[in-house]
Every structure is written in structure tokens, then in C-alpha cells.
Tab-separated table of C-alpha atoms in Angstrom:
chain	number	residue	atom	x	y	z
A	292	MET	CA	16.974	49.623	110.558
A	293	THR	CA	16.153	53.237	109.758
A	294	GLU	CA	14.181	54.362	106.726
A	295	GLU	CA	17.324	55.597	104.982
A	296	GLN	CA	19.196	52.374	105.759
A	297	GLN	CA	16.346	50.312	104.327
A	298	ARG	CA	16.300	52.442	101.200
A	299	GLN	CA	20.069	52.159	100.738
A	300	GLU	CA	19.954	48.381	101.198
A	301	LEU	CA	17.152	48.094	98.656
A	302	HIS	CA	19.024	50.186	96.087
A	303	SER	CA	22.264	48.293	96.726
A	304	LYS	CA	20.532	44.950	96.274
A	305	ILE	CA	18.817	46.012	93.051
A	306	TRP	CA	22.153	47.236	91.708
A	307	LYS	CA	23.790	43.909	92.596
A	308	ILE	CA	21.036	42.011	90.795
A	309	ALA	CA	21.532	44.297	87.795
A	310	ASP	CA	25.257	43.493	87.819
A	311	ASP	CA	24.484	39.777	87.802
A	312	VAL	CA	22.304	40.018	84.698
A	313	ARG	CA	23.973	43.032	83.059
A	314	GLY	CA	24.278	42.782	79.309
A	315	ALA	CA	21.662	40.063	79.095
A	316	VAL	CA	18.415	41.837	79.868
A	317	ASP	CA	17.497	45.287	78.618
A	318	GLY	CA	17.244	47.720	81.520
A	319	TRP	CA	13.567	48.392	80.989
A	320	ASP	CA	12.771	44.674	80.754
A	321	PHE	CA	14.921	44.042	83.822
A	322	LYS	CA	12.688	46.392	85.788
A	323	GLN	CA	9.687	44.161	85.145
A	324	TYR	CA	11.442	41.081	86.485
A	325	VAL	CA	12.644	42.796	89.663
A	326	LEU	CA	9.245	44.281	90.491
A	327	GLY	CA	7.430	41.094	89.533
A	328	ILE	CA	9.608	38.813	91.654
A	329	LEU	CA	9.453	41.305	94.526
A	330	PHE	CA	5.667	41.180	94.324
A	331	TYR	CA	5.737	37.366	94.142
A	332	ARG	CA	7.763	37.268	97.363
A	333	PHE	CA	5.361	39.705	98.997
A	334	ILE	CA	2.146	37.801	98.283
A	335	SER	CA	3.855	34.484	99.023
A	336	GLU	CA	5.011	35.541	102.486
A	337	ASN	CA	1.730	37.319	103.115
A	338	PHE	CA	-0.174	34.123	102.330
A	339	GLN	CA	2.172	31.966	104.400
A	340	ASN	CA	1.769	34.267	107.399
A	341	TYR	CA	-2.004	34.044	107.024
A	342	ILE	CA	-1.973	30.232	107.009
A	343	GLU	CA	0.440	29.948	109.938
A	344	ALA	CA	-1.454	32.592	111.939
A	345	GLY	CA	1.508	33.204	114.228
A	346	ASP	CA	1.622	29.584	115.411
A	347	PRO	CA	5.312	28.569	115.764
A	348	ASP	CA	4.338	24.911	115.397
A	349	VAL	CA	2.913	25.451	111.911
A	350	ASP	CA	5.301	25.476	108.958
A	351	TYR	CA	3.275	25.921	105.798
A	352	ALA	CA	6.368	25.628	103.594
A	353	SER	CA	6.684	21.952	104.540
A	354	PHE	CA	2.978	21.223	104.913
A	355	PRO	CA	1.844	18.043	103.083
A	356	GLU	CA	-0.128	19.237	100.078
A	357	GLU	CA	-2.355	16.171	100.105
A	358	GLN	CA	-3.758	17.415	103.426
A	359	LEU	CA	-4.991	20.667	101.900
A	360	THR	CA	-8.711	20.041	101.624
A	361	PRO	CA	-11.046	21.890	99.231
A	362	GLU	CA	-12.555	23.581	102.299
A	363	ILE	CA	-9.165	24.969	103.347
A	364	LYS	CA	-8.510	26.295	99.860
A	365	ASP	CA	-11.983	27.780	99.532
A	366	ASP	CA	-11.752	29.613	102.847
A	367	ALA	CA	-8.273	30.940	102.072
A	368	ILE	CA	-9.255	32.253	98.646
A	369	LYS	CA	-12.339	33.955	100.055
A	370	THR	CA	-10.155	35.629	102.676
A	371	LYS	CA	-6.959	36.396	100.747
A	372	GLY	CA	-8.222	36.417	97.185
A	373	TYR	CA	-5.815	33.745	95.937
A	374	PHE	CA	-4.148	30.471	96.950
A	375	ILE	CA	-0.516	29.349	96.917
A	376	MET	CA	0.486	25.734	97.444
A	377	PRO	CA	3.481	25.042	99.749
A	378	SER	CA	5.649	23.976	96.803
A	379	GLN	CA	4.795	27.265	95.070
A	380	LEU	CA	5.968	29.490	97.925
A	381	PHE	CA	8.744	31.948	97.126
A	382	SER	CA	11.020	30.457	99.802
A	383	ASN	CA	10.745	26.938	98.376
A	384	VAL	CA	11.323	28.115	94.809
A	385	VAL	CA	14.421	30.096	95.831
A	386	GLU	CA	15.828	27.141	97.753
A	387	LYS	CA	15.945	25.007	94.599
A	388	ALA	CA	16.511	27.792	92.053
A	389	ASN	CA	20.175	27.027	91.316
A	390	THR	CA	19.576	23.351	90.605
A	391	ASN	CA	16.122	23.494	89.020
A	392	GLU	CA	16.547	22.828	85.310
A	393	ASP	CA	12.907	23.761	84.723
A	394	LEU	CA	12.950	26.979	86.748
A	395	ASN	CA	11.616	29.228	83.997
A	396	THR	CA	8.671	26.989	83.138
A	397	ASP	CA	8.020	26.183	86.801
A	398	LEU	CA	7.749	29.889	87.592
A	399	LYS	CA	5.318	30.402	84.734
A	400	ALA	CA	3.233	27.471	85.994
A	401	ILE	CA	3.226	28.925	89.518
A	402	PHE	CA	2.140	32.366	88.337
A	403	ASP	CA	-0.583	30.806	86.186
A	404	ALA	CA	-1.743	28.683	89.135
A	405	ILE	CA	-1.971	31.680	91.469
A	406	GLU	CA	-4.130	33.515	88.946
A	407	ALA	CA	-6.213	30.400	88.254
A	408	SER	CA	-6.883	29.910	91.973
A	409	ALA	CA	-9.107	32.995	91.950
A	410	VAL	CA	-11.284	31.914	89.026
A	411	GLY	CA	-14.903	31.796	90.113
A	412	TYR	CA	-14.303	33.971	93.163
A	413	ALA	CA	-14.934	37.662	93.808
A	414	SER	CA	-11.205	38.346	93.437
A	415	GLU	CA	-10.938	36.845	89.938
A	416	ARG	CA	-10.752	40.186	88.127
A	417	ASP	CA	-8.224	41.531	90.607
A	418	ILE	CA	-5.860	38.581	90.327
A	419	LYS	CA	-6.135	38.076	86.575
A	420	GLY	CA	-3.078	39.377	84.738
A	421	LEU	CA	-0.977	40.031	87.846
A	422	PHE	CA	2.077	38.401	86.299
A	423	ASP	CA	1.547	39.277	82.645
A	424	ASP	CA	4.687	41.427	82.557
A	425	ILE	CA	6.980	38.620	83.753
A	426	ASP	CA	7.759	36.414	80.770
A	427	THR	CA	9.981	33.756	82.325
A	428	THR	CA	10.395	31.902	79.031
A	429	SER	CA	11.428	34.958	76.997
A	430	ASN	CA	14.592	34.958	74.899
A	431	ARG	CA	15.320	38.337	76.455
A	432	LEU	CA	16.595	36.407	79.474
A	433	GLY	CA	19.019	34.394	77.377
A	434	ASN	CA	19.370	32.316	74.253
A	435	THR	CA	19.234	28.984	76.065
A	436	VAL	CA	17.069	27.572	78.842
A	437	LYS	CA	20.166	27.289	81.026
A	438	GLU	CA	20.941	30.994	80.602
A	439	ARG	CA	17.344	31.991	81.276
A	440	ASN	CA	17.210	29.866	84.408
A	441	GLN	CA	20.475	31.283	85.730
A	442	ARG	CA	19.300	34.870	85.350
A	443	LEU	CA	15.963	34.121	86.942
A	444	ALA	CA	17.815	32.418	89.805
A	445	ASP	CA	19.993	35.520	90.218
A	446	VAL	CA	16.935	37.758	90.503
A	447	LEU	CA	15.192	35.357	92.895
A	448	LYS	CA	18.236	35.089	95.154
A	449	GLY	CA	18.770	38.827	95.114
A	450	ILE	CA	15.182	39.519	96.159
A	451	ALA	CA	15.418	36.769	98.799
A	452	GLU	CA	18.444	38.469	100.363
A	453	LEU	CA	16.459	41.610	101.140
A	454	ASN	CA	16.142	41.458	104.913
A	455	PHE	CA	13.491	43.925	106.035
A	456	GLY	CA	11.511	41.580	108.260
A	457	SER	CA	7.780	41.765	107.630
A	458	PHE	CA	6.801	43.655	104.481
A	459	GLU	CA	4.016	45.366	106.395
A	460	ASP	CA	6.459	46.675	109.007
A	461	ASN	CA	8.845	48.325	106.552
A	462	LYS	CA	9.593	51.983	107.073
A	463	ILE	CA	9.719	52.474	103.296
A	464	ASP	CA	7.339	51.635	100.477
A	465	LEU	CA	9.286	48.747	98.954
A	466	PHE	CA	7.468	48.784	95.626
A	467	GLY	CA	7.494	52.553	95.367
A	468	ASP	CA	11.174	52.873	96.207
A	469	ALA	CA	12.189	50.003	93.944
A	470	TYR	CA	10.110	51.418	91.107
A	471	GLU	CA	11.464	54.953	91.435
A	472	TYR	CA	15.028	53.658	91.651
A	473	LEU	CA	14.582	51.569	88.523
A	474	ILE	CA	12.838	54.437	86.746
A	475	SER	CA	15.681	56.832	87.569
A	476	ASN	CA	18.262	54.392	86.223
A	477	TYR	CA	16.500	53.154	83.106
A	478	ALA	CA	13.652	55.457	82.084
A	479	SER	CA	15.878	58.160	80.627
A	480	ASN	CA	16.711	55.857	77.725
A	481	ALA	CA	13.308	54.227	77.459
A	482	GLY	CA	11.293	57.050	75.908
A	483	LYS	CA	7.528	57.302	76.069
A	484	SER	CA	7.057	53.609	75.354
A	485	GLY	CA	9.074	52.874	78.477
A	486	GLY	CA	6.899	55.076	80.621
A	487	GLU	CA	8.508	58.465	81.072
A	488	PHE	CA	5.476	59.582	83.086
A	489	PHE	CA	5.038	58.123	86.538
A	490	THR	CA	3.664	59.122	89.911
A	491	PRO	CA	6.208	59.953	92.648
A	492	GLN	CA	5.723	58.353	96.052
A	493	SER	CA	4.743	61.634	97.665
A	494	VAL	CA	1.759	61.912	95.314
A	495	SER	CA	0.915	58.230	95.733
A	496	LYS	CA	0.858	58.600	99.508
A	497	LEU	CA	-1.418	61.623	99.222
A	498	LEU	CA	-3.764	59.709	96.906
A	499	ALA	CA	-3.833	56.803	99.344
A	500	LYS	CA	-4.762	59.097	102.215
A	501	ILE	CA	-7.505	60.721	100.140
A	502	VAL	CA	-8.867	57.296	99.215
A	503	MET	CA	-9.024	56.286	102.871
A	504	LEU	CA	-11.070	59.360	103.823
A	505	GLY	CA	-14.321	57.773	102.654
A	506	LYS	CA	-14.990	55.370	105.489
A	507	ASP	CA	-18.704	54.778	105.055
A	508	GLU	CA	-20.764	53.636	102.073
A	509	LYS	CA	-22.298	57.055	101.484
A	510	ASN	CA	-19.048	59.010	101.496
A	511	LYS	CA	-16.665	56.429	100.081
A	512	ILE	CA	-14.358	57.463	97.259
A	513	ASN	CA	-14.617	55.256	94.179
A	514	LYS	CA	-12.548	57.256	91.720
A	515	ILE	CA	-9.322	59.206	91.775
A	516	TYR	CA	-7.547	60.930	88.927
A	517	ASP	CA	-3.819	60.987	88.347
A	518	PRO	CA	-2.688	62.537	85.037
A	519	ALA	CA	0.674	60.747	85.290
A	520	CYS	CA	-0.693	57.232	85.640
A	521	GLY	CA	0.206	56.112	82.124
A	522	PHE	CA	2.463	53.682	83.939
A	523	ARG	CA	2.095	52.144	87.389
A	524	VAL	CA	0.814	54.145	90.330
A	525	ILE	CA	2.200	52.763	93.548
A	526	ILE	CA	-0.556	53.158	96.102
A	527	MET	CA	-1.559	49.600	96.870
A	528	THR	CA	0.934	48.954	99.655
A	529	GLN	CA	0.524	52.469	101.004
A	530	ALA	CA	-3.247	52.116	101.086
A	531	ASN	CA	-2.864	48.749	102.748
A	532	SER	CA	-0.732	50.308	105.485
A	533	GLN	CA	-3.522	52.765	106.272
A	534	VAL	CA	-6.137	50.168	107.105
A	535	ASN	CA	-6.272	46.697	108.586
A	536	THR	CA	-7.203	44.840	105.425
A	537	ARG	CA	-5.820	42.258	103.067
A	538	VAL	CA	-3.409	43.327	100.379
A	539	LEU	CA	-5.682	43.195	97.371
A	540	GLU	CA	-8.969	44.290	98.921
A	541	LEU	CA	-8.835	47.784	97.434
A	542	LEU	CA	-7.998	46.696	93.902
A	543	PRO	CA	-11.588	46.097	92.725
A	544	LYS	CA	-12.297	49.799	93.269
A	545	PHE	CA	-9.021	51.233	92.094
A	546	LYS	CA	-7.897	49.440	88.982
A	547	ILE	CA	-7.563	51.019	85.561
A	548	LYS	CA	-6.511	48.323	83.119
A	549	LYS	CA	-4.713	45.013	83.088
A	550	MET	CA	-1.515	46.838	82.148
A	551	ASN	CA	-1.475	48.214	85.656
A	552	SER	CA	-0.977	44.719	87.078
A	553	TRP	CA	0.678	44.494	90.443
A	554	CYS	CA	0.686	47.909	92.087
A	555	ALA	CA	-1.817	50.084	90.347
A	556	VAL	CA	-5.016	51.951	90.975
């Protein structure tokens, strides 16, 4: 799939998800759910790939949780920065989304558990607050639990249907493209509180390349300045594509405030 085809599929899928929840969730709030669930899928599949290590005989999604020893968890958190139980994987949540009467509270519990897994580790500050913008129990999703669950299921299924293979192998910056598409459709009516200032992908890519110039301790770059970063700056996935490192390794250096959550410097 070419870069343009990937971008068109992403935009088409986001628009379909928007149609499914149209009239229920404010456009600017909707953006948070799409980006948040997209990020949840990303770290879930990233973690699953790490555990399976390319072994076709290992299926972490069906792995017995009682066999996950403290040593396994400790090693994984030290390497990845967080831990996700098999039952908490994106794929398993999506599979039961339509019939799960507790979907909204289950998602909140999963997000809380992912953040809690890093407590006491070097990654604690990086993981804390990752999902603050995704309020799965909010009345903005619907007046009843059933309505909220249905809309969350629609977003989950829509994100699950994105078929780009490995996130790391994408020809586009998924988060950057999704963010810019959502911005272009909803920011015009959001005003300053909605984040009318944001960093285009071209600038984000340049910032990522500048960051990666400092390869040794003496010349490393610890600070960058972007006057448009009042909202999220999408360089995390771009920076990750420049080096062979785990997804969140750069966040301790390049993080402004908790409001920057998933994809910020």
C-alpha cells in the first residue's frame, strides 16, 4: 500500500467512525477518543510483539495469566516501560466489545492498570497520565451506560479495521496524519480552547531529525522549542522510526506537561 493509499484509508476510516457516533460526541471530544484508542492499539500490539518475539508458537493473547511470574513482568516493564496483561490487549477487548456490558469501566480499569504497572520504575513519569484525555465513563458518550458502551465499541472496531500491518512499517505517521485530519475537520469551530495552534508533520519530522543529531552524551540535545506546541506535537513515532529503540524511550527527555500525554515532546 502506497503512502497516499494509507493516508486515504486512514481518513476514510476516521470519517466512518465519526458517522457512527455523529451527534453524540462533540467533534473536539471525539478527536480525543480516536487518538487515544489508536494509541492504545499501538502500545498493545507493540507489547504483544515484544513478548512473542517473532515466535509463531507463542500467542500472548491467549497466554494463561496465572503463568505470568513477577520476574516476567519486572523484565518486561524494565524493557518496555509498562505491562499489559493478555486480557487487557486491544485485540481481546475489541473481540468482546459488542457484548461487554461493562466495556466503559473495563477500559478505564485497563488504562489505569497500564499506568499503574510503571509505578516504581524509571518509566513511571512517562507513563503517568497517558490516558487522562480518554474519559470512558463520561456522559459525553451518551446518557446511558449502554449508549456509552456502543459508541466506545464503534471507535474500537473502527480502529481495529485499520489494516496497515506493523505500525513501525507504515509509510505514514499514523498519529500525525490522524491528528491533522481531525484538526482540519474540527478545530475551526473549537477556538483557542480547542487548540487552534498545532505543529504540522513537516515541522515535527524536522524536530525529530534535529533531536536525533545528538548521538553521544556530550552533544546530545535535551531541549527543543516549538512555539506552536500549545497542543500536541507529534514527534514520538517519528523519532522512534529514526532509531532502534522502544516507543517511549525518548519521552523522559522530551515531555512538557501531562497535558501532552500520548504523542508529545
